[in-house]
Amino acid sequence: MEDNVENVESTEVVADREPAELSIRQTLSKQLKGQVEENRSEETSAQTEEKAEEAPVVSNEVSNQERMVFAPPADMNKAEKEAFLNPTQENAHILQSYLNRRAYETRNQYDRKAQELNQLIERNSSVYNTIKQYEEEYAKEGIAISDVARRSVAWDRAMKQAPYETAMEWLQAYGISPQELIERQQMTGNDQAMQPEYMTREQAEQLANERWTALQQEQEKKAVEYMNQKVVESFVSRKPLFRDPETASQLESEMAPVVQALTQTGRYSSAEEILETAYNYVVNGNPVFSGLVQKLNTAPVIQQQKQVVQKAKQAAKSISGSAGSGTPRVQTKDIRDNLRRRFGGE
């Protein structure tokens, strides 16, 4: 009996309990948080879709606002204005011609202005270089170099109008009296007249020969330039690429150094040969010019093919419509007549 009690007391019974489930409040709060997060994700995705849908509309509105219309330039003729306002594939060559003409005119005007500026610089450079070396000296005295130039011109004009009065005024301006000048001249012995020097016969003949040789060389140079100009004009008139001024200008600028190099070699006997060699070298080496030449060469071939096809069509029409062509058709009145002809071998 006692043994049983001891066994019962020593043996502890421990219940296996599962973890308690969440309370109703915690469950509801958890579900509420999940719903809020789902709603937020749905709203975010909806806003993203709305922005994606609205973006093209905004870009279209901006593009429509930035789109502009242009009036044709004032220097266009009637055909060019029509092509500018209604551009098509058929009138594209009209716009190309206008752009080439404007580029050629702009380049010519720029070159002319640049040449005028260079001539002005060359004309004034000698005066500027002469005055510049004394500019610092006059600047130390507080005199502008422009005042020096203006005063020199004024003295020169006054000497031409009243030489004696201007000479007296000039001497007085520098503190020199005419009497002192005469005395000084007598003391130095500069009153002796200078004897003129004459050339000998040999010197005169040598000078005449030099002038005659220079004149002959100038005439030969002008004759060569004239002949070269005629050769160039004849060569240009035979090449279709020189018809457009802008294309001709670009082609000439690329041919010029090649012509110069070929001339210096001395291997060519005529100017025509030099021009032809330089032309072929530039055209074959430039894809733009070679493409233009290919278009010019293929255009007559296509036109000839069209003419041949047109003639063939007209010939086919004339053959099919002639009186003796094709199988003659026999008009039959009824079925009996048709059968009789068939049996008869007609």
Short mmCIF file of C-alpha atoms in Angstrom, two decimals:
data_model
loop_
_atom_site.label_atom_id
_atom_site.label_comp_id
_atom_site.label_asym_id
_atom_site.label_seq_id
_atom_site.Cartn_x
_atom_site.Cartn_y
_atom_site.Cartn_z
CA MET A 1 0.00 0.00 0.00
CA GLU A 2 2.76 2.42 0.95
CA ASP A 3 4.74 1.41 -2.09
CA ASN A 4 1.91 2.38 -4.36
CA VAL A 5 1.58 5.80 -2.72
CA GLU A 6 5.29 6.46 -3.13
CA ASN A 7 5.12 5.53 -6.78
CA VAL A 8 2.21 7.86 -7.29
CA GLU A 9 3.93 10.73 -5.50
CA SER A 10 7.18 10.28 -7.43
CA THR A 11 5.49 10.19 -10.74
CA GLU A 12 4.64 13.78 -12.01
CA VAL A 13 2.12 14.13 -14.70
CA VAL A 14 2.95 17.02 -17.12
CA ALA A 15 0.33 18.03 -19.66
CA ASP A 16 1.42 18.80 -23.22
CA ARG A 17 -0.14 22.19 -23.89
CA GLU A 18 -0.24 23.81 -27.29
CA PRO A 19 0.54 27.52 -27.57
CA ALA A 20 -2.51 29.66 -27.01
CA GLU A 21 -4.12 31.16 -30.03
CA LEU A 22 -4.27 34.99 -30.60
CA SER A 23 -7.04 36.92 -29.04
CA ILE A 24 -9.89 38.38 -31.08
CA ARG A 25 -8.48 41.92 -30.78
CA GLN A 26 -5.07 40.90 -32.08
CA THR A 27 -6.61 38.93 -34.94
CA LEU A 28 -8.77 41.88 -35.99
CA SER A 29 -5.83 44.33 -35.83
CA LYS A 30 -3.69 41.99 -37.90
CA GLN A 31 -6.37 41.59 -40.55
CA LEU A 32 -6.91 45.37 -40.59
CA LYS A 33 -3.21 45.99 -41.20
CA GLY A 34 -3.24 43.53 -44.10
CA GLN A 35 -6.23 45.25 -45.68
CA VAL A 36 -4.60 48.68 -45.31
CA GLU A 37 -1.40 47.46 -46.98
CA GLU A 38 -3.40 45.90 -49.83
CA ASN A 39 -5.32 49.14 -50.31
CA ARG A 40 -2.07 51.12 -50.38
CA SER A 41 -0.52 48.79 -52.96
CA GLU A 42 -3.65 48.99 -55.10
CA GLU A 43 -3.67 52.80 -54.90
CA THR A 44 0.03 52.94 -55.81
CA SER A 45 -0.46 50.67 -58.82
CA ALA A 46 -3.52 52.67 -59.90
CA GLN A 47 -1.60 55.96 -59.66
CA THR A 48 1.26 54.47 -61.66
CA GLU A 49 -1.14 53.34 -64.38
CA GLU A 50 -2.81 56.76 -64.44
CA LYS A 51 0.55 58.50 -64.80
CA ALA A 52 1.53 56.11 -67.58
CA GLU A 53 -1.74 56.84 -69.37
CA GLU A 54 -1.44 60.60 -68.89
CA ALA A 55 2.21 60.83 -69.96
CA PRO A 56 1.62 60.45 -73.73
CA VAL A 57 -1.18 62.99 -73.56
CA VAL A 58 1.13 65.54 -71.95
CA SER A 59 3.87 64.90 -74.49
CA ASN A 60 1.39 65.28 -77.31
CA GLU A 61 0.18 68.55 -75.87
CA VAL A 62 3.75 69.80 -75.52
CA SER A 63 4.61 68.71 -79.06
CA ASN A 64 1.52 70.44 -80.37
CA GLN A 65 2.46 73.61 -78.53
CA GLU A 66 6.07 73.51 -79.82
CA ARG A 67 5.06 72.83 -83.41
CA MET A 68 5.57 75.90 -85.59
CA VAL A 69 4.70 76.95 -89.10
CA PHE A 70 7.10 78.80 -91.37
CA ALA A 71 6.58 81.21 -94.22
CA PRO A 72 8.75 80.66 -97.31
CA PRO A 73 11.85 82.88 -97.58
CA ALA A 74 11.37 86.11 -99.48
CA ASP A 75 14.03 85.31 -102.11
CA MET A 76 12.20 82.19 -103.32
CA ASN A 77 10.47 82.17 -106.68
CA LYS A 78 6.95 80.89 -107.25
CA ALA A 79 7.89 77.24 -107.81
CA GLU A 80 10.22 77.20 -104.78
CA LYS A 81 7.55 78.71 -102.53
CA GLU A 82 5.05 76.09 -103.65
CA ALA A 83 7.55 73.31 -102.94
CA PHE A 84 8.36 74.84 -99.55
CA LEU A 85 4.72 75.00 -98.46
CA ASN A 86 3.78 71.59 -99.90
CA PRO A 87 6.92 69.40 -99.88
CA THR A 88 6.64 66.11 -101.72
CA GLN A 89 9.03 63.59 -103.19
CA GLU A 90 8.39 64.95 -106.68
CA ASN A 91 9.37 68.57 -105.87
CA ALA A 92 12.32 67.75 -103.57
CA HIS A 93 14.77 68.68 -106.33
CA ILE A 94 13.36 72.23 -106.34
CA LEU A 95 14.21 72.67 -102.65
CA GLN A 96 17.64 71.12 -103.22
CA SER A 97 18.31 73.61 -106.00
CA TYR A 98 17.28 76.50 -103.74
CA LEU A 99 19.49 75.34 -100.87
CA ASN A 100 22.47 74.91 -103.17
CA ARG A 101 21.95 78.35 -104.67
CA ARG A 102 21.69 80.01 -101.25
CA ALA A 103 24.80 78.19 -100.01
CA TYR A 104 26.72 79.33 -103.10
CA GLU A 105 25.56 82.95 -102.71
CA THR A 106 26.40 82.96 -98.99
CA ARG A 107 29.86 81.58 -99.61
CA ASN A 108 30.55 84.08 -102.37
CA GLN A 109 29.43 86.97 -100.19
CA TYR A 110 31.60 85.75 -97.32
CA ASP A 111 34.63 85.38 -99.59
CA ARG A 112 34.06 88.86 -101.02
CA LYS A 113 33.84 90.45 -97.57
CA ALA A 114 36.90 88.53 -96.41
CA GLN A 115 38.83 89.75 -99.47
CA GLU A 116 37.77 93.34 -98.80
CA LEU A 117 38.90 93.02 -95.18
CA ASN A 118 42.27 91.59 -96.22
CA GLN A 119 42.77 94.41 -98.71
CA LEU A 120 41.94 96.96 -96.03
CA ILE A 121 44.38 95.37 -93.61
CA GLU A 122 47.10 95.24 -96.26
CA ARG A 123 46.53 98.89 -97.20
CA ASN A 124 46.69 100.14 -93.61
CA SER A 125 49.32 97.77 -92.28
CA SER A 126 52.24 99.81 -93.64
CA VAL A 127 50.98 102.98 -91.96
CA TYR A 128 50.23 101.18 -88.72
CA ASN A 129 53.60 99.43 -88.60
CA THR A 130 55.39 102.75 -89.22
CA ILE A 131 53.54 104.55 -86.45
CA LYS A 132 53.56 101.66 -83.98
CA GLN A 133 57.33 101.75 -83.39
CA TYR A 134 57.06 105.35 -82.08
CA GLU A 135 53.84 104.87 -80.12
CA GLU A 136 55.53 104.30 -76.76
CA GLU A 137 57.79 107.33 -77.23
CA TYR A 138 54.87 109.66 -77.81
CA ALA A 139 52.85 108.00 -75.05
CA LYS A 140 55.55 108.99 -72.52
CA GLU A 141 55.01 112.63 -73.55
CA GLY A 142 51.25 112.26 -73.18
CA ILE A 143 50.58 112.52 -76.93
CA ALA A 144 48.30 110.02 -78.64
CA ILE A 145 49.61 108.46 -81.82
CA SER A 146 46.39 109.46 -83.59
CA ASP A 147 47.17 113.13 -82.81
CA VAL A 148 50.62 112.73 -84.35
CA ALA A 149 49.14 111.28 -87.55
CA ARG A 150 46.46 113.99 -87.67
CA ARG A 151 49.04 116.75 -87.17
CA SER A 152 51.30 115.36 -89.90
CA VAL A 153 48.41 115.33 -92.37
CA ALA A 154 47.49 118.91 -91.37
CA TRP A 155 51.09 120.14 -91.91
CA ASP A 156 51.24 118.43 -95.30
CA ARG A 157 47.99 120.01 -96.50
CA ALA A 158 49.08 123.42 -95.25
CA MET A 159 52.40 123.17 -97.09
CA LYS A 160 50.55 122.49 -100.33
CA GLN A 161 48.25 125.50 -99.86
CA ALA A 162 50.73 128.09 -98.45
CA PRO A 163 54.27 126.70 -98.45
CA TYR A 164 56.20 129.82 -97.32
CA GLU A 165 53.85 130.84 -94.54
CA THR A 166 53.57 127.22 -93.35
CA ALA A 167 57.37 126.79 -93.36
CA MET A 168 57.80 129.93 -91.24
CA GLU A 169 55.11 128.72 -88.85
CA TRP A 170 56.69 125.28 -88.65
CA LEU A 171 60.12 126.73 -87.80
CA GLN A 172 58.62 128.97 -85.15
CA ALA A 173 56.70 126.03 -83.66
CA TYR A 174 60.00 124.23 -83.09
CA GLY A 175 61.88 127.38 -81.92
CA ILE A 176 64.00 127.91 -85.03
CA SER A 177 64.38 131.33 -86.71
CA PRO A 178 64.94 131.61 -90.47
CA GLN A 179 68.08 133.74 -89.94
CA GLU A 180 69.70 131.11 -87.77
CA LEU A 181 68.90 128.51 -90.36
CA ILE A 182 70.60 130.54 -93.12
CA GLU A 183 73.70 131.18 -91.03
CA ARG A 184 74.02 127.52 -90.15
CA GLN A 185 73.71 126.56 -93.82
CA GLN A 186 76.50 128.98 -94.77
CA MET A 187 78.76 127.65 -92.03
CA THR A 188 78.41 124.03 -93.09
CA GLY A 189 79.00 124.83 -96.77
CA ASN A 190 75.92 123.07 -98.05
CA ASP A 191 75.14 125.88 -100.47
CA GLN A 192 76.92 124.11 -103.35
CA ALA A 193 74.52 122.75 -105.95
CA MET A 194 74.45 119.02 -106.51
CA GLN A 195 75.61 117.99 -109.95
CA PRO A 196 73.27 115.51 -111.69
CA GLU A 197 74.62 112.07 -112.54
CA TYR A 198 74.08 110.56 -116.01
CA MET A 199 74.12 106.89 -117.04
CA THR A 200 76.65 105.53 -119.43
CA ARG A 201 75.66 103.94 -122.75
CA GLU A 202 76.17 100.42 -121.42
CA GLN A 203 74.00 101.12 -118.38
CA ALA A 204 71.20 102.54 -120.54
CA GLU A 205 71.26 99.52 -122.87
CA GLN A 206 71.23 97.12 -119.94
CA LEU A 207 68.25 98.91 -118.40
CA ALA A 208 66.38 98.86 -121.73
CA ASN A 209 67.04 95.13 -122.18
CA GLU A 210 65.80 94.37 -118.67
CA ARG A 211 62.61 96.31 -119.25
CA TRP A 212 62.04 94.60 -122.63
CA THR A 213 62.56 91.14 -121.11
CA ALA A 214 60.17 91.90 -118.28
CA LEU A 215 57.57 93.13 -120.77
CA GLN A 216 57.87 89.97 -122.87
CA GLN A 217 57.53 87.76 -119.80
CA GLU A 218 54.43 89.65 -118.74
CA GLN A 219 52.86 89.23 -122.18
CA GLU A 220 53.67 85.51 -122.23
CA LYS A 221 52.18 85.11 -118.77
CA LYS A 222 48.97 86.83 -119.84
CA ALA A 223 48.75 84.65 -122.97
CA VAL A 224 49.17 81.46 -120.94
CA GLU A 225 46.51 82.60 -118.46
CA TYR A 226 44.11 83.36 -121.32
CA MET A 227 44.64 79.96 -122.94
CA ASN A 228 44.23 78.17 -119.60
CA GLN A 229 40.99 80.06 -118.99
CA LYS A 230 39.62 78.94 -122.36
CA VAL A 231 40.64 75.34 -121.64
CA VAL A 232 38.91 75.43 -118.25
CA GLU A 233 35.73 76.92 -119.71
CA SER A 234 35.62 74.24 -122.41
CA PHE A 235 36.25 71.47 -119.88
CA VAL A 236 33.58 72.76 -117.46
CA SER A 237 30.97 73.02 -120.22
CA ARG A 238 31.39 69.29 -121.00
CA LYS A 239 30.91 68.07 -117.40
CA PRO A 240 27.33 67.95 -116.03
CA LEU A 241 28.49 68.33 -112.41
CA PHE A 242 29.51 71.93 -113.09
CA ARG A 243 25.97 73.01 -113.99
CA ASP A 244 25.00 73.66 -110.37
CA PRO A 245 27.04 76.56 -108.89
CA GLU A 246 27.35 75.07 -105.38
CA THR A 247 28.37 71.63 -106.66
CA ALA A 248 30.83 73.27 -109.05
CA SER A 249 32.31 75.32 -106.20
CA GLN A 250 32.88 72.24 -104.04
CA LEU A 251 34.32 70.29 -106.96
CA GLU A 252 36.69 73.12 -107.89
CA SER A 253 37.95 73.47 -104.31
CA GLU A 254 38.84 69.76 -104.21
CA MET A 255 40.36 69.73 -107.70
CA ALA A 256 42.60 72.78 -107.14
CA PRO A 257 45.32 71.08 -105.03
CA VAL A 258 45.26 68.02 -107.28
CA VAL A 259 45.73 70.17 -110.40
CA GLN A 260 48.61 72.01 -108.72
CA ALA A 261 50.31 68.74 -107.76
CA LEU A 262 49.88 67.26 -111.24
CA THR A 263 51.25 70.43 -112.86
CA GLN A 264 54.38 70.36 -110.71
CA THR A 265 55.19 66.79 -111.76
CA GLY A 266 55.71 67.83 -115.39
CA ARG A 267 54.43 64.46 -116.68
CA TYR A 268 51.43 65.87 -118.55
CA SER A 269 51.73 67.64 -121.89
CA SER A 270 48.46 69.60 -121.94
CA ALA A 271 46.12 71.37 -119.56
CA GLU A 272 43.17 69.25 -120.76
CA GLU A 273 44.94 66.09 -119.64
CA ILE A 274 45.68 67.57 -116.22
CA LEU A 275 42.07 68.65 -115.71
CA GLU A 276 40.67 65.30 -116.83
CA THR A 277 43.02 63.39 -114.51
CA ALA A 278 42.22 65.60 -111.54
CA TYR A 279 38.48 65.36 -112.25
CA ASN A 280 38.51 61.56 -112.39
CA TYR A 281 40.64 61.38 -109.24
CA VAL A 282 38.28 63.61 -107.22
CA VAL A 283 35.03 62.11 -108.53
CA ASN A 284 36.10 58.51 -108.06
CA GLY A 285 37.49 59.21 -104.60
CA ASN A 286 34.49 61.15 -103.28
CA PRO A 287 31.30 59.08 -102.73
CA VAL A 288 29.09 62.15 -103.06
CA PHE A 289 30.39 63.10 -106.50
CA SER A 290 30.51 59.49 -107.69
CA GLY A 291 26.89 59.02 -106.63
CA LEU A 292 25.84 62.12 -108.55
CA VAL A 293 27.65 60.93 -111.68
CA GLN A 294 25.99 57.53 -111.37
CA LYS A 295 22.57 59.16 -111.16
CA LEU A 296 23.32 61.29 -114.21
CA ASN A 297 24.46 58.24 -116.18
CA THR A 298 21.52 56.02 -115.19
CA ALA A 299 18.86 58.65 -115.92
CA PRO A 300 19.23 58.47 -119.76
CA VAL A 301 19.26 54.65 -119.62
CA ILE A 302 16.00 54.57 -117.66
CA GLN A 303 14.48 57.07 -120.05
CA GLN A 304 15.51 54.96 -123.05
CA GLN A 305 14.03 51.85 -121.43
CA LYS A 306 10.76 53.67 -120.85
CA GLN A 307 10.69 54.78 -124.47
CA VAL A 308 11.33 51.22 -125.67
CA VAL A 309 8.53 49.86 -123.48
CA GLN A 310 6.18 52.58 -124.69
CA LYS A 311 6.96 51.81 -128.33
CA ALA A 312 6.42 48.09 -127.71
CA LYS A 313 3.02 48.78 -126.13
CA GLN A 314 1.99 50.96 -129.07
CA ALA A 315 3.16 48.29 -131.54
CA ALA A 316 1.19 45.58 -129.68
CA LYS A 317 -1.94 47.70 -129.81
CA SER A 318 -1.56 48.36 -133.51
CA ILE A 319 -1.01 44.62 -134.26
CA SER A 320 -3.99 43.39 -132.23
CA GLY A 321 -6.27 45.96 -133.80
CA SER A 322 -5.32 45.36 -137.46
CA ALA A 323 -7.70 43.81 -140.02
CA GLY A 324 -5.65 40.69 -140.84
CA SER A 325 -4.52 39.69 -137.37
CA GLY A 326 -5.83 36.81 -135.27
CA THR A 327 -8.37 34.07 -136.12
CA PRO A 328 -11.39 35.36 -138.11
CA ARG A 329 -14.65 35.10 -136.29
CA VAL A 330 -17.60 33.60 -138.21
CA GLN A 331 -20.99 34.96 -137.38
CA THR A 332 -23.65 32.21 -137.07
CA LYS A 333 -27.34 32.80 -137.17
CA ASP A 334 -28.52 29.74 -135.19
CA ILE A 335 -27.42 26.38 -133.75
CA ARG A 336 -28.33 24.41 -136.89
CA ASP A 337 -26.15 26.65 -139.06
CA ASN A 338 -23.28 26.31 -136.58
CA LEU A 339 -23.48 22.49 -136.56
CA ARG A 340 -23.58 22.38 -140.33
CA ARG A 341 -20.44 24.43 -140.56
CA ARG A 342 -18.70 22.24 -137.99
CA PHE A 343 -19.50 19.04 -139.85
CA GLY A 344 -18.40 20.65 -143.06
CA GLY A 345 -14.97 21.34 -141.59
CA GLU A 346 -15.30 25.08 -141.70
#
